XYZ file of C-alpha atoms in Angstrom:
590
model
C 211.651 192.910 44.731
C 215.483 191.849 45.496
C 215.303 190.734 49.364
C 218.961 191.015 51.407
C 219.500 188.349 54.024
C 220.965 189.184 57.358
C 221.252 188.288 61.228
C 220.418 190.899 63.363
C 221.138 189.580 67.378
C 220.870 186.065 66.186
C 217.405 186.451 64.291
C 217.388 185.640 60.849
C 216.049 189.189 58.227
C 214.713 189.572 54.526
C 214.464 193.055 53.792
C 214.002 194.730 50.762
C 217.571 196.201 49.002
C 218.373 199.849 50.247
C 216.697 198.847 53.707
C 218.601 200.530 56.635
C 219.690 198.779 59.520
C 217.323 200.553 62.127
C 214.390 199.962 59.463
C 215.474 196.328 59.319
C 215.738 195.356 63.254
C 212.575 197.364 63.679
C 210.663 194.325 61.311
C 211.875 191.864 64.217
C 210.965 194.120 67.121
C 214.633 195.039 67.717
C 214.674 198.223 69.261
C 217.910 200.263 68.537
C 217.557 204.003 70.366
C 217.799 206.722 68.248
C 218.015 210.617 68.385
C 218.301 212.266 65.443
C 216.287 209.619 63.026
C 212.156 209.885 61.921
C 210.474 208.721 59.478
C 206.524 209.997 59.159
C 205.769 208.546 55.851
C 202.130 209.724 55.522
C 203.637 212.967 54.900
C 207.000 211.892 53.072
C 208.819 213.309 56.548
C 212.536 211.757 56.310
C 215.226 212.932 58.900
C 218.160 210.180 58.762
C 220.995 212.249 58.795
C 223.147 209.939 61.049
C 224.049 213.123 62.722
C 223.744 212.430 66.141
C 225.723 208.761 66.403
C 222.989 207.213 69.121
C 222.307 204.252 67.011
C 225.658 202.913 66.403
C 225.619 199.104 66.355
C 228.405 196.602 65.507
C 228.418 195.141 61.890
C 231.338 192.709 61.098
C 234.093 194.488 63.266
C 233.360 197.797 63.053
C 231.039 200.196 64.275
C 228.240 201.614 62.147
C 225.572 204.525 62.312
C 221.769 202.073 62.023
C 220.199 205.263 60.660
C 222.465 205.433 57.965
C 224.017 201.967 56.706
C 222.444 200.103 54.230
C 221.670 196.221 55.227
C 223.902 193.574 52.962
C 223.896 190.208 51.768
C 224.880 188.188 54.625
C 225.404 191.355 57.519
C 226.287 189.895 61.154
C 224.391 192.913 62.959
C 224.728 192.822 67.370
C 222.684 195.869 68.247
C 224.182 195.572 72.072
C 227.603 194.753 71.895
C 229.959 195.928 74.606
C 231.340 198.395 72.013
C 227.946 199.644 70.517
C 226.569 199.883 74.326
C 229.545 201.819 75.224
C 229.453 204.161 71.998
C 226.131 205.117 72.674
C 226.181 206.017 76.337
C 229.146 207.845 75.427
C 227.620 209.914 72.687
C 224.452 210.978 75.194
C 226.864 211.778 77.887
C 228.379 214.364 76.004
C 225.271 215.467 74.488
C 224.560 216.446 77.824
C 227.249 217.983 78.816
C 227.003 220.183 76.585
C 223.436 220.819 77.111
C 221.818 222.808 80.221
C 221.055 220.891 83.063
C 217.644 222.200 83.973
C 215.123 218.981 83.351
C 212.741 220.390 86.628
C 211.866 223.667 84.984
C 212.034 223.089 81.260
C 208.963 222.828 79.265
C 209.701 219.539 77.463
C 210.195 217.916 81.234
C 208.363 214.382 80.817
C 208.097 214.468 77.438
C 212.055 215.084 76.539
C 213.594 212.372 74.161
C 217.652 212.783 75.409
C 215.828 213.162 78.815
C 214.816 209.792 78.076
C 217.088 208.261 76.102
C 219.793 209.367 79.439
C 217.383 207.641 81.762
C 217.088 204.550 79.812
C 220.881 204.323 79.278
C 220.809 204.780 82.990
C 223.683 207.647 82.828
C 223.597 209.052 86.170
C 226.884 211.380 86.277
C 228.078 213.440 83.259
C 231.738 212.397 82.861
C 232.869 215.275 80.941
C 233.877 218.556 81.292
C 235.083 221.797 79.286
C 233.175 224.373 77.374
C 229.488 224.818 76.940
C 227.912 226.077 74.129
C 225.675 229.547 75.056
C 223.103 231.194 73.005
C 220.588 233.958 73.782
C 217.148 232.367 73.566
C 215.477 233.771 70.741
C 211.945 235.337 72.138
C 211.437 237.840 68.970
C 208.221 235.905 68.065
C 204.677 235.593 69.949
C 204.031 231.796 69.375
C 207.930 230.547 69.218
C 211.086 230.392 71.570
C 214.191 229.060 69.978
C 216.683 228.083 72.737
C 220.078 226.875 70.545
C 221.704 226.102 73.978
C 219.559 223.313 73.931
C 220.079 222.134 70.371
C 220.771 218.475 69.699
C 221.860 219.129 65.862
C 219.360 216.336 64.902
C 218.702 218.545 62.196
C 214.540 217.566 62.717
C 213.442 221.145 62.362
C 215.465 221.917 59.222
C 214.154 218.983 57.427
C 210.381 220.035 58.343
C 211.103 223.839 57.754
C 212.217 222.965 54.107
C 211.687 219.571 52.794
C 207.948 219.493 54.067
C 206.823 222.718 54.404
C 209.076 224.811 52.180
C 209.612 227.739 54.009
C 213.060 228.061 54.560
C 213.424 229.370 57.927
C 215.845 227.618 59.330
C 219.423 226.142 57.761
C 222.419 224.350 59.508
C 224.944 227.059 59.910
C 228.799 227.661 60.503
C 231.282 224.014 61.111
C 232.684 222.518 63.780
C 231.836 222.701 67.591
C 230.429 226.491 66.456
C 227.696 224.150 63.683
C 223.950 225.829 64.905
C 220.775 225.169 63.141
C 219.722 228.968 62.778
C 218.070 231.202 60.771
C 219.066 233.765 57.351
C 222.199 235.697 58.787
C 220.831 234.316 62.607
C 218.177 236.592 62.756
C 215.251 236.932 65.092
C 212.761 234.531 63.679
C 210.249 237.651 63.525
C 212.488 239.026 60.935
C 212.337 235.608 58.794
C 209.627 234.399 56.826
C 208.538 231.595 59.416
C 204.759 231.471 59.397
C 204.766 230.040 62.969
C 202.930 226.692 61.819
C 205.024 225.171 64.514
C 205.954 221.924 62.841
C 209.104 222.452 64.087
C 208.279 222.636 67.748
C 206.501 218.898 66.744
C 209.455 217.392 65.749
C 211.895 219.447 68.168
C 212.925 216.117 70.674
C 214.514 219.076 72.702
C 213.593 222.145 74.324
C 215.188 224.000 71.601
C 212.190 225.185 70.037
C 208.950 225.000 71.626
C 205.631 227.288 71.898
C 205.651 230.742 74.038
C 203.944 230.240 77.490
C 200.878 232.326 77.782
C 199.374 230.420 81.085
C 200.849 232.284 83.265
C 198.414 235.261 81.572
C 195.912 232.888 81.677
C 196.120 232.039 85.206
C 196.153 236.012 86.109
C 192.835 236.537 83.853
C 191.395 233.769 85.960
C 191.999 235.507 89.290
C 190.720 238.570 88.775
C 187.376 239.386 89.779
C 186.267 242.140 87.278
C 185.886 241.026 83.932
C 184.117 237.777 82.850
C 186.510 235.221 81.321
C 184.897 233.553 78.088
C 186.973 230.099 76.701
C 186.880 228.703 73.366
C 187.567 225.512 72.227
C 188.977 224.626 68.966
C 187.558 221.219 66.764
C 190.322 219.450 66.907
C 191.305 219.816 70.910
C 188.259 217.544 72.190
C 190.122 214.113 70.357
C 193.688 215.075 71.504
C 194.198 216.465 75.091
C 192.879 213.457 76.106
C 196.245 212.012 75.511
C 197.854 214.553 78.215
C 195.936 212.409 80.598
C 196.901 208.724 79.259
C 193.803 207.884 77.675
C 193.881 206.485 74.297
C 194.251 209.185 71.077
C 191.286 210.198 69.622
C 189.235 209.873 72.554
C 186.514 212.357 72.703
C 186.610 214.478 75.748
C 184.405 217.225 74.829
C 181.822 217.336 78.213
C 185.211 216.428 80.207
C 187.160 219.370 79.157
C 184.004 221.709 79.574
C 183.541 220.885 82.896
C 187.879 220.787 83.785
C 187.620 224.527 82.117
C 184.574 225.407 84.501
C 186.424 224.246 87.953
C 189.548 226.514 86.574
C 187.046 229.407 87.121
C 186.268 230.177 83.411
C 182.778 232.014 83.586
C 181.604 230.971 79.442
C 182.875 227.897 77.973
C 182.060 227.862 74.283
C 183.001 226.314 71.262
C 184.661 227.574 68.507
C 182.986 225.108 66.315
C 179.687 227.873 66.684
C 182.155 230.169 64.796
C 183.610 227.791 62.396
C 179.690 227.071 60.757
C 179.312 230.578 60.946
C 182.466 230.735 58.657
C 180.759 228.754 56.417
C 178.149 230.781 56.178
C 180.823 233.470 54.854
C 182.801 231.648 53.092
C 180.262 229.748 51.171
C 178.637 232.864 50.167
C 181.256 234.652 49.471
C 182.900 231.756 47.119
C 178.918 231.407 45.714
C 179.330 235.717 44.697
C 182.557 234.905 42.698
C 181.145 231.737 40.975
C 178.399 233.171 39.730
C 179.127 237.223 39.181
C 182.654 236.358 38.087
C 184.996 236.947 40.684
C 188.182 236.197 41.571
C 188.780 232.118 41.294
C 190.005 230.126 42.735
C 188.836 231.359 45.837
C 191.465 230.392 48.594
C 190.374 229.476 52.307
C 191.545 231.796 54.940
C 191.156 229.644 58.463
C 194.706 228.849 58.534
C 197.194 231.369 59.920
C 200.359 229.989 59.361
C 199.193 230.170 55.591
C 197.858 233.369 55.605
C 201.473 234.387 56.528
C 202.258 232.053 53.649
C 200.360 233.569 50.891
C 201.451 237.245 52.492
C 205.318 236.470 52.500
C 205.998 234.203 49.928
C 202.791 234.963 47.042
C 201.713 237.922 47.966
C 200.386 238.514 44.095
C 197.796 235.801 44.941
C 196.149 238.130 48.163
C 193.325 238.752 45.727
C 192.279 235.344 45.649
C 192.287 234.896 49.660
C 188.662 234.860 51.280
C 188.583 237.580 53.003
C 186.791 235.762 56.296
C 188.075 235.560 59.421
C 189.238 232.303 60.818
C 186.893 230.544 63.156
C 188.926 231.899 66.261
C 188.775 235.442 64.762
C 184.894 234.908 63.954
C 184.192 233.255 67.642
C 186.013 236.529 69.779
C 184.156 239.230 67.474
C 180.757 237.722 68.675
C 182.100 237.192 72.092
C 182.964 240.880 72.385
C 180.208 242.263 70.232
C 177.414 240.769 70.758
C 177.524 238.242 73.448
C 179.256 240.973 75.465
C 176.545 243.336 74.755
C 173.320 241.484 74.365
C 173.682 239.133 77.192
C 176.364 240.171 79.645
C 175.331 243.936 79.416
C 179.001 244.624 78.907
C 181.430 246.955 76.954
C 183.419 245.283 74.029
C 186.595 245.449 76.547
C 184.557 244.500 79.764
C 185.485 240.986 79.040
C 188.251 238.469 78.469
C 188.627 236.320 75.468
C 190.865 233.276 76.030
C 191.499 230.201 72.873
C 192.177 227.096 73.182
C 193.410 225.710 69.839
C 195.827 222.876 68.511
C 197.856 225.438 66.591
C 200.480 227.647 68.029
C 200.183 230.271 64.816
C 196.571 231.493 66.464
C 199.233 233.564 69.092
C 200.339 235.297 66.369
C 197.436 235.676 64.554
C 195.424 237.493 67.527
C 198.257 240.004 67.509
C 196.978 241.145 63.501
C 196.011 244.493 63.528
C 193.580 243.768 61.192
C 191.989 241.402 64.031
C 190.989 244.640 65.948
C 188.523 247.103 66.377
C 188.915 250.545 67.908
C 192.055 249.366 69.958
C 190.588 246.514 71.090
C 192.254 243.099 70.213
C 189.604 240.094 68.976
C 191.252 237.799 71.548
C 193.142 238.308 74.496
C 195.040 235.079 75.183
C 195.698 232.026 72.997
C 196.864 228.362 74.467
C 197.893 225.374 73.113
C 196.475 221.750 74.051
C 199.488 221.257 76.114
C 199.135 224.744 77.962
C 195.787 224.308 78.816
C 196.885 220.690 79.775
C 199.090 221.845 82.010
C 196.731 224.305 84.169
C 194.493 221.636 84.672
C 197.549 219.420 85.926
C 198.732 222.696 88.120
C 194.974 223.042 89.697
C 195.190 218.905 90.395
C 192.320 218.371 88.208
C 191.771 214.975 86.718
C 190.018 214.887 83.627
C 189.823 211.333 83.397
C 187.399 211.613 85.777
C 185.416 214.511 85.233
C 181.923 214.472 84.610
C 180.213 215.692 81.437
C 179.378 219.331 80.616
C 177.436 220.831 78.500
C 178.901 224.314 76.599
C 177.009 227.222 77.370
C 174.331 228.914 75.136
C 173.952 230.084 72.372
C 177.601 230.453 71.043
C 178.161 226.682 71.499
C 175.816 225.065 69.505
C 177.221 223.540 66.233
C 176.811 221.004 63.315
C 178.730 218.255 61.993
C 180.369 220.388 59.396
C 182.299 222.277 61.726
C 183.432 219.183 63.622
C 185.573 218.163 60.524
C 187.159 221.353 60.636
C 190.184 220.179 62.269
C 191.097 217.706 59.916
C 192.803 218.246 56.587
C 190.070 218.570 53.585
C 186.970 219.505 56.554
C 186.729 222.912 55.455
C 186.515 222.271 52.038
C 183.486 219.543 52.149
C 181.752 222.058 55.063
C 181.791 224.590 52.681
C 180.831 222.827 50.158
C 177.489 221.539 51.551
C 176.469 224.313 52.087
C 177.664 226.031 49.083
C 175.664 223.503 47.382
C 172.448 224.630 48.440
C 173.158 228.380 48.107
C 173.218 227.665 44.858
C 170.850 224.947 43.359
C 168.220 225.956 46.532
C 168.192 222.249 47.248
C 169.546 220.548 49.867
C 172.004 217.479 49.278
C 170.237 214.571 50.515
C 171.756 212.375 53.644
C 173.404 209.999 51.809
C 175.437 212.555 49.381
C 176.953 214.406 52.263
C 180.117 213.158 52.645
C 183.034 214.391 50.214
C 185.276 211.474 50.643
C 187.311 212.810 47.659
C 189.306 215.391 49.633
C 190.068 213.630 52.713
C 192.724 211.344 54.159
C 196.384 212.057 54.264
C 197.581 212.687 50.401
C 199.337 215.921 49.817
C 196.928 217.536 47.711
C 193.486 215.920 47.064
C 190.945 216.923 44.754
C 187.798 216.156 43.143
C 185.441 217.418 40.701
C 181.385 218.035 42.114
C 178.441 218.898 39.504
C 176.560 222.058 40.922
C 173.588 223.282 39.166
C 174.628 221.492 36.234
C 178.527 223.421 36.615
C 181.641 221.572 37.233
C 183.201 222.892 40.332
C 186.790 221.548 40.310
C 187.931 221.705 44.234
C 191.414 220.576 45.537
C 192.819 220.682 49.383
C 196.645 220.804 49.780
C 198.082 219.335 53.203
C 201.433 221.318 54.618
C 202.745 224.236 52.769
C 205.141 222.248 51.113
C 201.954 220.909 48.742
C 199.714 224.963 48.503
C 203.475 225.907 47.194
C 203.021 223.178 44.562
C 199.249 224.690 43.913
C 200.439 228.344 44.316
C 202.624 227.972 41.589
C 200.523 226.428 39.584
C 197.945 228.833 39.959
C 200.861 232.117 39.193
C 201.763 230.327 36.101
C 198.039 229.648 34.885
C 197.329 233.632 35.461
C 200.763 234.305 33.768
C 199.699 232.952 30.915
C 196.522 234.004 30.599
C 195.131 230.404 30.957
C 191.648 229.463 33.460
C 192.824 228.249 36.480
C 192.517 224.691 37.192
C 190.370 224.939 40.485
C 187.489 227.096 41.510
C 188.330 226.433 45.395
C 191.225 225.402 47.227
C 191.406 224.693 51.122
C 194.812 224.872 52.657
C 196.298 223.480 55.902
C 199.514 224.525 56.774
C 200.157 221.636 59.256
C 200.350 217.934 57.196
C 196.655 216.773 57.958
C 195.297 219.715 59.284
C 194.793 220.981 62.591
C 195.328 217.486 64.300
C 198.483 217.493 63.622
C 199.050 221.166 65.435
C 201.726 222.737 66.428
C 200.244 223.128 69.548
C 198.830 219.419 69.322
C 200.513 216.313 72.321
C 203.401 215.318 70.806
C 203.520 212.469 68.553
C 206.984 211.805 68.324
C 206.649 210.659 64.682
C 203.308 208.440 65.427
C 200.945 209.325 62.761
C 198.578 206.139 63.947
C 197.759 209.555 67.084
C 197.197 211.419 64.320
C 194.823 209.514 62.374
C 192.871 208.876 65.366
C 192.479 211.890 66.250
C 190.825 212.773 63.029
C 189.137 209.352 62.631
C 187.198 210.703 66.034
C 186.527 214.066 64.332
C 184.785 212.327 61.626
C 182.766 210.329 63.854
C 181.620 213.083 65.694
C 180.006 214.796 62.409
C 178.627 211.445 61.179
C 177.048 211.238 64.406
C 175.449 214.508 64.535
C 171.367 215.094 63.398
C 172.270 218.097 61.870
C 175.338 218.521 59.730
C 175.221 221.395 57.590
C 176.206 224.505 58.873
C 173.175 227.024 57.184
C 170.861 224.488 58.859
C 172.314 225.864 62.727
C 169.490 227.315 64.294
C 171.803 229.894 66.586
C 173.622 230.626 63.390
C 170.256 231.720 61.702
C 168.797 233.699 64.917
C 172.378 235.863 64.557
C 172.092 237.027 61.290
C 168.438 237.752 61.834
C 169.387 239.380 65.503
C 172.839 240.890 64.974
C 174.289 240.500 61.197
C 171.709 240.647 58.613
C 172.532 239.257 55.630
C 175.166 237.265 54.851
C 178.182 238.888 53.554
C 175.697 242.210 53.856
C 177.793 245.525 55.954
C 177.719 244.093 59.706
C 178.796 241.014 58.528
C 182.230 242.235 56.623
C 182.601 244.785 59.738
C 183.029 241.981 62.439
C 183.311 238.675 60.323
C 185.897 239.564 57.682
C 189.265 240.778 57.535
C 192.166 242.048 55.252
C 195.670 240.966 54.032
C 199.304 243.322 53.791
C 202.021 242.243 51.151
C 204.847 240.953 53.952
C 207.522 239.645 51.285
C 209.917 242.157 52.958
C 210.662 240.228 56.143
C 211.542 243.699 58.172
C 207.956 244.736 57.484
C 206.589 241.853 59.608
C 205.142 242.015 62.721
């Protein structure tokens, strides 16, 4: 490895050749502030465009972008010269004024980075004047507002739209002070082919694109008197909303949340995870019916909106090899309606309210799928995000931190281990097959040969090979919709030419490592180490568990037997399974 020798502020560096200056001062705790630059490297994530000028720093006798100079043999670098101090608070200053001044009611209050970045440069007056840039906000979609007023040009969102995920919804457009980061033409984004994964929104460090408010729905569903409100909670929200309140990420606050939901005035507090081992139960079987009758293979998991939308907009040829199951929210609000409604509550199907709460902003526009409905009546009613719901309980002045432990209520939140790891990249895929497993060899996998280590952790796409019955099932999991493009195409070729597909199952996350890292997730400005944590704790939780397979949930069991019948048998396709609509023609969406 060819090292480069430089001084940064006095401090002698070795870096490795093609290092970047902000890289560089980083390895000797040299902070240099930054706007436009991240670097996620557990999911290849790059965004050092230099675009935004923040990080300008003085290197011999000039000034030089950090985020986009290369360190040299010898370099004098003085990250605070009088120059380099005065660039920079320059530069924010008329980022701001050309930005709306409305900190106190915008959404990313608090959490902000040129909100920050202004108070830590301690700019306190806005020095010039002239025109303002004006856009209409952009409201044409249920689970995103784009605000271009409020555009930094970091260029974040572009890089994430198409380098990661692939989509290509967004694209810097026209030159000068007129340069926008829009969409095809500058369309609504409903008329694009976003699939509303909301990766943007994660990497936004503005207000220019964040998730549609639905609390204020929330909060009116609440008040009312008639109608019982039932709340679901999504895997992967008990390890992250904890870090709304300060504590550390990946902090389990499962009882805490149950009980902060409760004083809100929600009448059922379940958990989704109920619904995602009942997907199991589906899915399994329904994977086990192709595998051994000849279906359609690979079979391709359906939990995931934003890749539903995917597979229906970009490889719509490939519907056939969707399960047809609902997601886990989709599963949970059918039961709630239909038979929790009914059998407990003595209720009508639209007697009560179904509110989510998930890590992923796509499950607002998935609730709105017509196919999600039955006579009329929408599955769910209202779906937050973590930072939503972690904002009502701020609004009621309810501290979690302190809350005691709650228990969900019965018998729609009892759940297994399997569905725990849900919410983390590959989870869905080793759920299913545990139980798959058994559905087919009649045996169940002992303790010790539970855990499918092959397909988890951060990589892209992950796969393995597991010996069923004495038959190879070759399994892979693909992480961001950057990697199920590489596997999609891999898979249109292999039919093309006639040739057995590689895999016989393939799970697919549209957010890099699943639904911890949620659109709808605390931000984590760039910090994968939240990330991990978060599903680090999810893991725990199903290692921890007696029972971890989800055909062995009792509940489960006593609602085929009640309510369902047989698995994949009539009731179950009429309230557990769902269909797909070729959307390649972008004015057909919804």
């Amino acid at each position: 490895m060819n090292l480069v020798n430089l001084t940064i502020n006095g401090k002698a560096v070795s870096v490795p050749a093609g290092t970047k200056i902000l890289d560089a001062a980083k390895q000797v705790n040299i902070k240099i502030p930054s706007l436009c630059n991240m670097k996620i490297e557990e999911i290849g994530f790059v965004d050092d465009c230099a675009s935004c000028r923040v990080c300008m720093v003085t290197a011999g006798n000039k000034l030089v972008p950090a985020c986009g100079t290369m360190v040299r043999e010898g370099m004098v670098v003085n990250t605070n010269s009088p120059e380099a101090l005065r660039y920079r608070k320059n530069v924010v200053e008329l980022l701001l004024s050309d930005h709306p001044q409305d900190c106190f009611t915008c959404d990313k209050c608090g959490t902000c980075e040129l909100q920050k970045l202004a108070s830590e440069m301690n700019i306190r007056e806005i020095r010039f004047k002239g025109e303002k840039s004006t856009f209409r906000p952009d409201t044409s979609s249920l689970p995103i507002i784009k605000d271009t007023s409020k555009c930094v040009l970091c260029r974040r969102c572009e890089t994430m739209c198409n380098k990661v995920q692939t989509v290509g919804a967004l694209s810097g457009l026209n030159r000068g002070f007129n340069t926008i980061v829009g969409t095809f033409f500058d369309q609504d984004l409903v008329h694009t082919d976003c699939v509303f994964c909301g990766q943007c929104v994660s990497v936004c460090p503005t207000d220019a694109l964040i998730e549609k408010d639905n609390s204020k729905e929330a909060w009116a569903a609440l008040q009312q008197t008639e109608k019982p409100v039932i709340v679901q909670i999504a895997p992967a929200v008990r390890v992250s909303i904890c870090e709304e309140f300060g504590l550390d990420p990946g902090t389990v606050s499962t009882g805490k949340l149950i009980s902060a939901l409760k004083q809100l005035g929600f009448d059922y507090v379940f958990d989704t995870n109920f619904a995602a081992d009942l997907t199991i139960m589906e899915e399994a079987n329904e994977f086990v019916e192709r595998f051994t009758n000849g279906g359609k293979l690979p079979i391709l998991t359906s939990c995931c909106p934003s890749w539903v939308r995917f597979c229906e907009t970009q490889f719509p040829d490939l519907i056939p090899y969707l399960s047809t199951c609902k997601s886990p929210q989709g599963m949970f609000s059918s039961m709630a309606r239909y038979y929790f409604a009914d059998k407990v509550l003595d209720k009508k199907p639209d007697e009560v309210i179904i509110v989510s709460i998930m890590p992923c902003i796509a499950k607002k526009y998935e609730i709105s799928r017509e196919q999600l409905s039955k006579d009329g009546i929408q599955d769910t009613d209202i779906s937050l995000s973590v930072r939503e719901i972690a904002r009502m309980i701020r609004e009621a002045g309810i501290d979690l931190v302190h809350m005691p432990e709650s228990q969900f209520n019965s018998p729609l939140g009892n759940s297994t281990g399997a569905a725990d790891i849900f919410g983390v990249t590959g989870g869905v895929l080793e759920a299913a097959l545990r139980t798959a497993y058994t559905d087919i060899t009649k045996m169940e996998l002992p303790f010790n040969g539970i855990d499918f280590v092959e397909v988890r952790g951060f990589k892209g796409i992950k796969e393995a090979t597991i010996n069923i019955a004495g038959k190879d099932v070759r399994v892979a999991a693909a992480s961001s919709l950057g990697h199920a493009r590489t596997l999609m195409e891999e898979l249109r070729a292999d039919l093309a030419a006639g040739r057995e597909p590689k895999y016989q199952v393939i799970e697919i996350m549209a957010c890099p490592g699943g639904c911890v890292a949620g659109g709808g997730q605390p931000f984590h400005h760039g910090d994968y180490e939240k990330v991990k944590a978060r599903g680090a704790a999810l893991y725990a939780i199903d290692s921890n568990k007696t029972q971890r397979k989800s055909h062995k949930n009792q509940d489960i069991l006593t609602l085929y037997a009640n309510f369902l019948g047989k698995r994949g048998g009539h009731e179950a396709h009429e309230y557990l399974h769902t269909s797909y609509t070729d959307k390649s023609n972008p004015y057909m969406n919804e």
